[in-house]
Coordinates of N, CA, C and O in Angstrom, one line a residue:
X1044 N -86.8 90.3 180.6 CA -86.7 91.6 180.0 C -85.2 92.0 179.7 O -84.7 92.1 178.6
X1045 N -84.7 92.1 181.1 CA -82.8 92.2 180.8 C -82.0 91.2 181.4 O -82.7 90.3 182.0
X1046 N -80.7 91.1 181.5 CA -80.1 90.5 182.2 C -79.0 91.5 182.5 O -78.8 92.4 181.7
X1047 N -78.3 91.6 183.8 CA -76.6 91.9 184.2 C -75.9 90.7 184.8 O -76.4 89.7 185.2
X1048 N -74.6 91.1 184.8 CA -74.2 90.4 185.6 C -73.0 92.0 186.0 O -72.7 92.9 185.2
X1049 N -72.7 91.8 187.4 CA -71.4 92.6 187.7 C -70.1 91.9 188.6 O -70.3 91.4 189.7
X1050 N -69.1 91.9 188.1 CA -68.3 91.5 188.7 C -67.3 92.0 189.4 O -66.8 93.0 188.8
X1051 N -66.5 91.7 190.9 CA -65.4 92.5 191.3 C -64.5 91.6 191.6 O -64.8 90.5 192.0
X1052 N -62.8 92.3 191.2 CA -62.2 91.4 191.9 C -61.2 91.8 192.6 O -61.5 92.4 193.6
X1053 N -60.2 91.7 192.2 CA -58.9 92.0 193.1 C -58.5 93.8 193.4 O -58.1 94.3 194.4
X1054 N -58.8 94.8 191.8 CA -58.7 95.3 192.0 C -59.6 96.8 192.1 O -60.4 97.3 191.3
X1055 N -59.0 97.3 193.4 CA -60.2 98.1 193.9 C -60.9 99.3 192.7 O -60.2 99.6 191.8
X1056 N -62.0 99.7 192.7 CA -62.9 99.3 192.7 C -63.6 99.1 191.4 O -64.8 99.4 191.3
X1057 N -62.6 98.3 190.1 CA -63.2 97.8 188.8 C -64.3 97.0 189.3 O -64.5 96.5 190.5
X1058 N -65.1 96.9 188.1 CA -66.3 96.5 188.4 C -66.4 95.8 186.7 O -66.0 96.5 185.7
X1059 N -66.7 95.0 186.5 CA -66.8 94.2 184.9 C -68.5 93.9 185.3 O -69.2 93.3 186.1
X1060 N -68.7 94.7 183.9 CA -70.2 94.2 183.8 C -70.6 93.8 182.3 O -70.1 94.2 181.3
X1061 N -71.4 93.2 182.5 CA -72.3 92.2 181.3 C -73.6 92.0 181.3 O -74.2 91.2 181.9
X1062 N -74.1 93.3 180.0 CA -75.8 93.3 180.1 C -75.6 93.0 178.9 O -74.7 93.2 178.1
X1063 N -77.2 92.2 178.8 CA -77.0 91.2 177.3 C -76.1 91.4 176.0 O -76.4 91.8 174.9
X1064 N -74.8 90.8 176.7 CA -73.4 90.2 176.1 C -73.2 91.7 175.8 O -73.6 91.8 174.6
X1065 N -72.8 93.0 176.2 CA -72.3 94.2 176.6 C -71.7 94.2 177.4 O -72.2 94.1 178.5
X1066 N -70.0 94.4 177.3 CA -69.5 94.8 178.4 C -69.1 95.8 178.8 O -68.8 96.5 177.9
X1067 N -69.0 96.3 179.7 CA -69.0 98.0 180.6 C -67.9 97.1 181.6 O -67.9 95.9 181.9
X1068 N -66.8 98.6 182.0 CA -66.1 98.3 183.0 C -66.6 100.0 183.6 O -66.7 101.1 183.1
X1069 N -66.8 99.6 185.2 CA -67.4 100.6 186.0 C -66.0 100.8 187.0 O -65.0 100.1 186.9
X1070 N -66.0 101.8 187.7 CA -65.1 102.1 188.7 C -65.2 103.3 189.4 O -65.8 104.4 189.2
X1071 N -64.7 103.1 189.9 CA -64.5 104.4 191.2 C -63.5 105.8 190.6 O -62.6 105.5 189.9
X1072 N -63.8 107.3 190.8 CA -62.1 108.1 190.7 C -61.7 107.9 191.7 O -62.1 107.6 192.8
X1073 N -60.0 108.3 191.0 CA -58.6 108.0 192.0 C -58.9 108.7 193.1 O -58.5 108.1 194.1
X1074 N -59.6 109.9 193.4 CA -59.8 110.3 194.5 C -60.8 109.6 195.7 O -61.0 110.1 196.8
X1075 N -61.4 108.5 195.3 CA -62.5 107.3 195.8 C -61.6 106.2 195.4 O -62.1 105.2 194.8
X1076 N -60.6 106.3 195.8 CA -59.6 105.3 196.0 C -60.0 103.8 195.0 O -59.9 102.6 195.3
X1077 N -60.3 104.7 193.6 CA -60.5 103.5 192.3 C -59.5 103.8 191.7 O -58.6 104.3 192.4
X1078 N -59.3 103.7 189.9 CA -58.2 103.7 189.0 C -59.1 105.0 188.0 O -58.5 105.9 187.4
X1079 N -60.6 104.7 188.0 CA -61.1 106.0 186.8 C -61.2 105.1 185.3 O -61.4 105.7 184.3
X1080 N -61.0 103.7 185.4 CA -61.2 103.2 184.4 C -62.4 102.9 183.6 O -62.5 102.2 182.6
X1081 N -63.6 103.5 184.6 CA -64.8 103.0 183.8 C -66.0 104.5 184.4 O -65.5 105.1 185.3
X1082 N -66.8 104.8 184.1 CA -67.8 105.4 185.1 C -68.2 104.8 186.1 O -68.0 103.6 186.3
X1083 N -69.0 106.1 187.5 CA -68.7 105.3 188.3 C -70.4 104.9 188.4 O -71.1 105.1 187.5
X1084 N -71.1 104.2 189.9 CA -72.2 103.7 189.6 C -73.5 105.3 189.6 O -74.6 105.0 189.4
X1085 N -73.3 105.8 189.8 CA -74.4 107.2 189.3 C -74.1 107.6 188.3 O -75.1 107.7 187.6
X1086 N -72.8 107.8 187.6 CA -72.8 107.5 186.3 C -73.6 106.9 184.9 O -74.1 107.3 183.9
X1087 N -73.4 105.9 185.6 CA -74.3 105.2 184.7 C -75.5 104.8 184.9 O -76.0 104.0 184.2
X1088 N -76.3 105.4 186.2 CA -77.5 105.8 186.2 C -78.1 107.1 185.7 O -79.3 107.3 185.7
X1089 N -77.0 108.3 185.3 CA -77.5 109.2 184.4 C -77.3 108.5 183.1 O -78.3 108.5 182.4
X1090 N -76.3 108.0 182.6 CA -76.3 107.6 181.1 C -77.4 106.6 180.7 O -77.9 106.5 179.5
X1091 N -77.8 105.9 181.8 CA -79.2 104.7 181.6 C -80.5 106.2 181.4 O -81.3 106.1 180.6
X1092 N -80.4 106.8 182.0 CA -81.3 108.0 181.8 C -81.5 108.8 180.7 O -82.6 109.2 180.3
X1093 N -80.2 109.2 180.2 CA -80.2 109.8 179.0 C -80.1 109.4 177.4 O -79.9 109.9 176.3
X1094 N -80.2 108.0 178.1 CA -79.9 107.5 176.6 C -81.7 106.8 176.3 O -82.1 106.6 175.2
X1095 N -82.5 106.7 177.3 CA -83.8 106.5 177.7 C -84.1 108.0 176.7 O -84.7 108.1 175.6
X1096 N -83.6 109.0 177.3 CA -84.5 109.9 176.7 C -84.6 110.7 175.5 O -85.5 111.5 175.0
X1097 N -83.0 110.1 174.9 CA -82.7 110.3 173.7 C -83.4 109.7 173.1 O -84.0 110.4 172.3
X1098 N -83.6 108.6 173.2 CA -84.0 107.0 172.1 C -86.0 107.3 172.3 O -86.9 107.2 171.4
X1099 N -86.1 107.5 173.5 CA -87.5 108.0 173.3 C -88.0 108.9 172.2 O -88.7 108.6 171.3
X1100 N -87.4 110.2 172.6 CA -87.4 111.1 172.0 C -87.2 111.1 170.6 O -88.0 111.6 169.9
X1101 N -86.2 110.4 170.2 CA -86.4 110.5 168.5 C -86.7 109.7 168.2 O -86.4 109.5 167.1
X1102 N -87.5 108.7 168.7 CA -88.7 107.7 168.2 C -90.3 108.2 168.5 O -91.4 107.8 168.0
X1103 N -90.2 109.2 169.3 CA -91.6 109.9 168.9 C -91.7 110.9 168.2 O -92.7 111.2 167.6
X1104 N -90.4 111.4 168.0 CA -90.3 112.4 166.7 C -90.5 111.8 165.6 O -91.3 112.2 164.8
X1105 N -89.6 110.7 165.5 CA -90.0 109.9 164.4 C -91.4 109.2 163.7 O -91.5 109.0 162.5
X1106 N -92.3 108.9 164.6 CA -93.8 109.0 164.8 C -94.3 109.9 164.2 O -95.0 109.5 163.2
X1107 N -94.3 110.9 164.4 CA -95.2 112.5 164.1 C -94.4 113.0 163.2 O -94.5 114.2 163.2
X1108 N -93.2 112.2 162.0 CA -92.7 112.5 160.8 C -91.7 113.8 161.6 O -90.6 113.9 161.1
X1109 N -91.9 114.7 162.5 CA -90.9 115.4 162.5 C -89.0 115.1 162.5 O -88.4 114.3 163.3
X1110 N -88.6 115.7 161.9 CA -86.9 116.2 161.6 C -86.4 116.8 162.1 O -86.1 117.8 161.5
X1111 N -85.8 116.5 163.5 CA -84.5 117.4 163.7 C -83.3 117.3 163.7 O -82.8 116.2 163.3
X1112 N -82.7 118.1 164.1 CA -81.0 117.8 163.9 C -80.5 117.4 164.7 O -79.8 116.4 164.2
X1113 N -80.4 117.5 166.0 CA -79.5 117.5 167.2 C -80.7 117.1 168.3 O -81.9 117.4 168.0
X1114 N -80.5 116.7 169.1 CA -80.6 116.4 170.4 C -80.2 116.1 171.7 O -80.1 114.9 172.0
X1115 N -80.0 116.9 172.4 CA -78.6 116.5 173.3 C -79.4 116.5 174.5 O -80.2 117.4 174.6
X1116 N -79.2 115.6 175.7 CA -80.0 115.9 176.8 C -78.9 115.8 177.6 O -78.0 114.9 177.5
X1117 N -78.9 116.7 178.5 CA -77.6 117.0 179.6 C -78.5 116.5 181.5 O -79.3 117.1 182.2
X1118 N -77.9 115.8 181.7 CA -77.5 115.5 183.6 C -76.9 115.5 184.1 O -75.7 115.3 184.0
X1119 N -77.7 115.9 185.2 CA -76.5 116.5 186.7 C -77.0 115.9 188.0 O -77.8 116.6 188.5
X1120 N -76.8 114.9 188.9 CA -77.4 114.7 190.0 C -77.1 115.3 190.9 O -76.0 115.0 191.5
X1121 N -77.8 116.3 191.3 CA -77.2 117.1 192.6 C -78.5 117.2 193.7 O -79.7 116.9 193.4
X1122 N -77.8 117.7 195.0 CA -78.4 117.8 196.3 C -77.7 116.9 197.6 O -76.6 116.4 197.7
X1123 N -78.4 116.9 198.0 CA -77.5 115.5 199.2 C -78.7 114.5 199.5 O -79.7 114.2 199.0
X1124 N -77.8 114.2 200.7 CA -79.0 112.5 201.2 C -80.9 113.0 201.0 O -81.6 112.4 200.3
X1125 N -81.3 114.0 201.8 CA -82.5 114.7 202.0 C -82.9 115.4 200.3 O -84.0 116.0 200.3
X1126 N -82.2 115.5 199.2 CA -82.8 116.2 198.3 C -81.9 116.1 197.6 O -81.3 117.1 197.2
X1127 N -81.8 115.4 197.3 CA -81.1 114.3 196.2 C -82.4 114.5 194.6 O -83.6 114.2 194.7
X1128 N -81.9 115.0 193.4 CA -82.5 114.9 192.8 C -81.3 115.5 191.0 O -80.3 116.2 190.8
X1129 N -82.4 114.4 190.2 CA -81.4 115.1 188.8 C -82.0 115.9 187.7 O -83.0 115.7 187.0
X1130 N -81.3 116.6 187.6 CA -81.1 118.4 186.6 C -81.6 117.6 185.0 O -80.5 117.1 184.7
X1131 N -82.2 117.4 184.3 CA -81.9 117.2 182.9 C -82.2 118.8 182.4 O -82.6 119.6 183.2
X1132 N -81.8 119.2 180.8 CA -81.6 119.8 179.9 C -81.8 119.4 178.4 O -80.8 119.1 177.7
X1133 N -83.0 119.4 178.0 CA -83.1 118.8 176.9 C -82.4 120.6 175.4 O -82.6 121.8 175.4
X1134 N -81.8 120.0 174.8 CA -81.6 120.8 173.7 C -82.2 120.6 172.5 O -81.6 119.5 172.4
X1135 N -82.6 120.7 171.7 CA -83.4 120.6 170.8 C -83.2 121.5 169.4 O -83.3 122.7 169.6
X1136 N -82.8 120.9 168.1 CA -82.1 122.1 166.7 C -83.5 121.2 165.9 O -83.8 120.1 165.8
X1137 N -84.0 122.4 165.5 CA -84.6 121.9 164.0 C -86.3 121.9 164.1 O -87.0 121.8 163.1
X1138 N -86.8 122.1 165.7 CA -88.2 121.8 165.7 C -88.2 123.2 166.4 O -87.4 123.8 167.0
X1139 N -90.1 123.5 166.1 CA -90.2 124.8 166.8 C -91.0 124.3 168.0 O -91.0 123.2 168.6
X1140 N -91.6 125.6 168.3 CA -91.0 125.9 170.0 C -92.5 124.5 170.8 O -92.2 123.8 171.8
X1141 N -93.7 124.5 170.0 CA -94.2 123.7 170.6 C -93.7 122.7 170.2 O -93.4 122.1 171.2
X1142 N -93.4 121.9 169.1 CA -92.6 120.2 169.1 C -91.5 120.1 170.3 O -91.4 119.0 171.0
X1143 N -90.8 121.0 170.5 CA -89.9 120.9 171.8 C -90.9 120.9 173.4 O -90.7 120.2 174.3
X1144 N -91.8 121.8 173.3 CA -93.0 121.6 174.3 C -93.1 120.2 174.5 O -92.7 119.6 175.5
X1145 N -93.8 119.7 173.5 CA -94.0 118.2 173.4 C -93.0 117.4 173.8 O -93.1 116.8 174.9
X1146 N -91.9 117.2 173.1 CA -90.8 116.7 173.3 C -90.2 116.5 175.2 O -90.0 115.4 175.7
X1147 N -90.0 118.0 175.7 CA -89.9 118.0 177.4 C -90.6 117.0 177.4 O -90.1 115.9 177.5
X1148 N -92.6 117.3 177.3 CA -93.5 116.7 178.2 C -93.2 115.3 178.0 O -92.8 114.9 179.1
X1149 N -93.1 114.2 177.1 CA -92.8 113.1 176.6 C -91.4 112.5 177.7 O -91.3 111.5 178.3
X1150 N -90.6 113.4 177.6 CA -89.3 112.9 178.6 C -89.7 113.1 180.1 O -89.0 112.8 181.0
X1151 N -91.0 113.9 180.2 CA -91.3 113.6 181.9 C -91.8 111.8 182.1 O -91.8 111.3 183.2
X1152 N -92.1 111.2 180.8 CA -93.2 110.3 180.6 C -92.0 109.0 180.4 O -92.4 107.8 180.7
X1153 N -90.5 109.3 180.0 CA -90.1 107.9 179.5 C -89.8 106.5 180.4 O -89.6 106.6 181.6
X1154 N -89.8 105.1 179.8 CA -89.5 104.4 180.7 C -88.6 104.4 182.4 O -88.8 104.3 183.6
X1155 N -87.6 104.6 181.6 CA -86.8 104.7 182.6 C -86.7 105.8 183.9 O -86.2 105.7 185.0
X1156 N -87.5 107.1 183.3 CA -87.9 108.4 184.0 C -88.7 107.7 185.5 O -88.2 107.7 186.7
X1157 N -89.6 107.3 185.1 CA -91.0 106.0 185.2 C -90.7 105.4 186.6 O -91.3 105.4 187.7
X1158 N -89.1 104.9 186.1 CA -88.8 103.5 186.7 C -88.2 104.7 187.8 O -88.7 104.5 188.9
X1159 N -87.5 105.6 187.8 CA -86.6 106.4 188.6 C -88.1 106.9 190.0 O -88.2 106.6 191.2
X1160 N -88.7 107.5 189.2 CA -89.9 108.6 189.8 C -90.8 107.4 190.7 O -91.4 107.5 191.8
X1161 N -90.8 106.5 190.1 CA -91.7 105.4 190.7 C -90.9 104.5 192.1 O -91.3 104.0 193.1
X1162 N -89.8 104.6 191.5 CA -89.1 103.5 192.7 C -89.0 101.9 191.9 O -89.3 101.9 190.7
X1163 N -88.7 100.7 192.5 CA -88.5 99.4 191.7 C -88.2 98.8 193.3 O -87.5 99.2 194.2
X1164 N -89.0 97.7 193.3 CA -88.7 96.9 194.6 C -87.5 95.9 193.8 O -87.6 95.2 192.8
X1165 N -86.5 96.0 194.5 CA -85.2 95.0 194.3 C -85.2 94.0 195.7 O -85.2 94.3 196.9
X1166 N -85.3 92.4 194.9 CA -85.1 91.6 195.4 C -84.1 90.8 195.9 O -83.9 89.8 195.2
X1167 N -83.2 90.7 197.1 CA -81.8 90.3 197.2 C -81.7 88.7 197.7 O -82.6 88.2 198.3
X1168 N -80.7 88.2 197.4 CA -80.7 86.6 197.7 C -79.3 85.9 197.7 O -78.3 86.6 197.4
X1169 N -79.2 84.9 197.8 CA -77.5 84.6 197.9 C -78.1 83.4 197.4 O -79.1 82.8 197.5
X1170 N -76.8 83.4 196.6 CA -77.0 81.9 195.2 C -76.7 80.9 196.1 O -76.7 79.7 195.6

């Protein structure tokens, strides 16, 4: 389906990654004793999320011939260890009020939402 690879090395806490031949440099802020040269890893577990619900979203728009202009979906992960959960905000120019109905309902539904809400058993191993 995909591949990563993540890498670390000397300095704290860059992170070089490579998802099919994509490179991302990840990192910690200076106040988390990184440099800020990349997002850090929740980061880019909202951006894996929002870019899911972008690309859903105007491919089912695109489906049902509807046109709009903009789409912006905004996240926030907030709460703590016990209630931990993330804020989206879908915005929507150009469709009326039920295509945007639809639209929400559909981003409760996308892959990656799926994969979040569902959980993913991760298998660990030493090469």
């Amino acid at each position: 389906m995909t591949q990563a690879t993540a890498t670390i090395g000397q300095t704290p806490w860059r992170t070089e990654i490579v998802v099919n031949g994509h490179a991302i440099t990840a990192d910690e802020p200076a106040a988390l004793g990184g440099q800020g040269v990349g997002p850090a890893p929740y980061d880019l577990l909202l951006a894996s999320l929002g870019a899911c619900t972008a690309i859903t979203l105007k491919m089912y728009a695109a489906r049902k011939g509807w046109e709009f202009g903009d789409l912006t979906v905004d996240l926030a992960l907030k709460g703590g260890k016990g209630d931990l959960h993330i804020a989206r905000t879908l915005t929507v120019t150009g469709l009326d009020e039920e295509q945007k109905s639809r639209l929400a309902d559909i981003a409760e539904r996308t892959p990656v939402t799926l994969t979040l809400r569902n959980g993913l058993p991760i298998e660990t191993r030493l090469a």
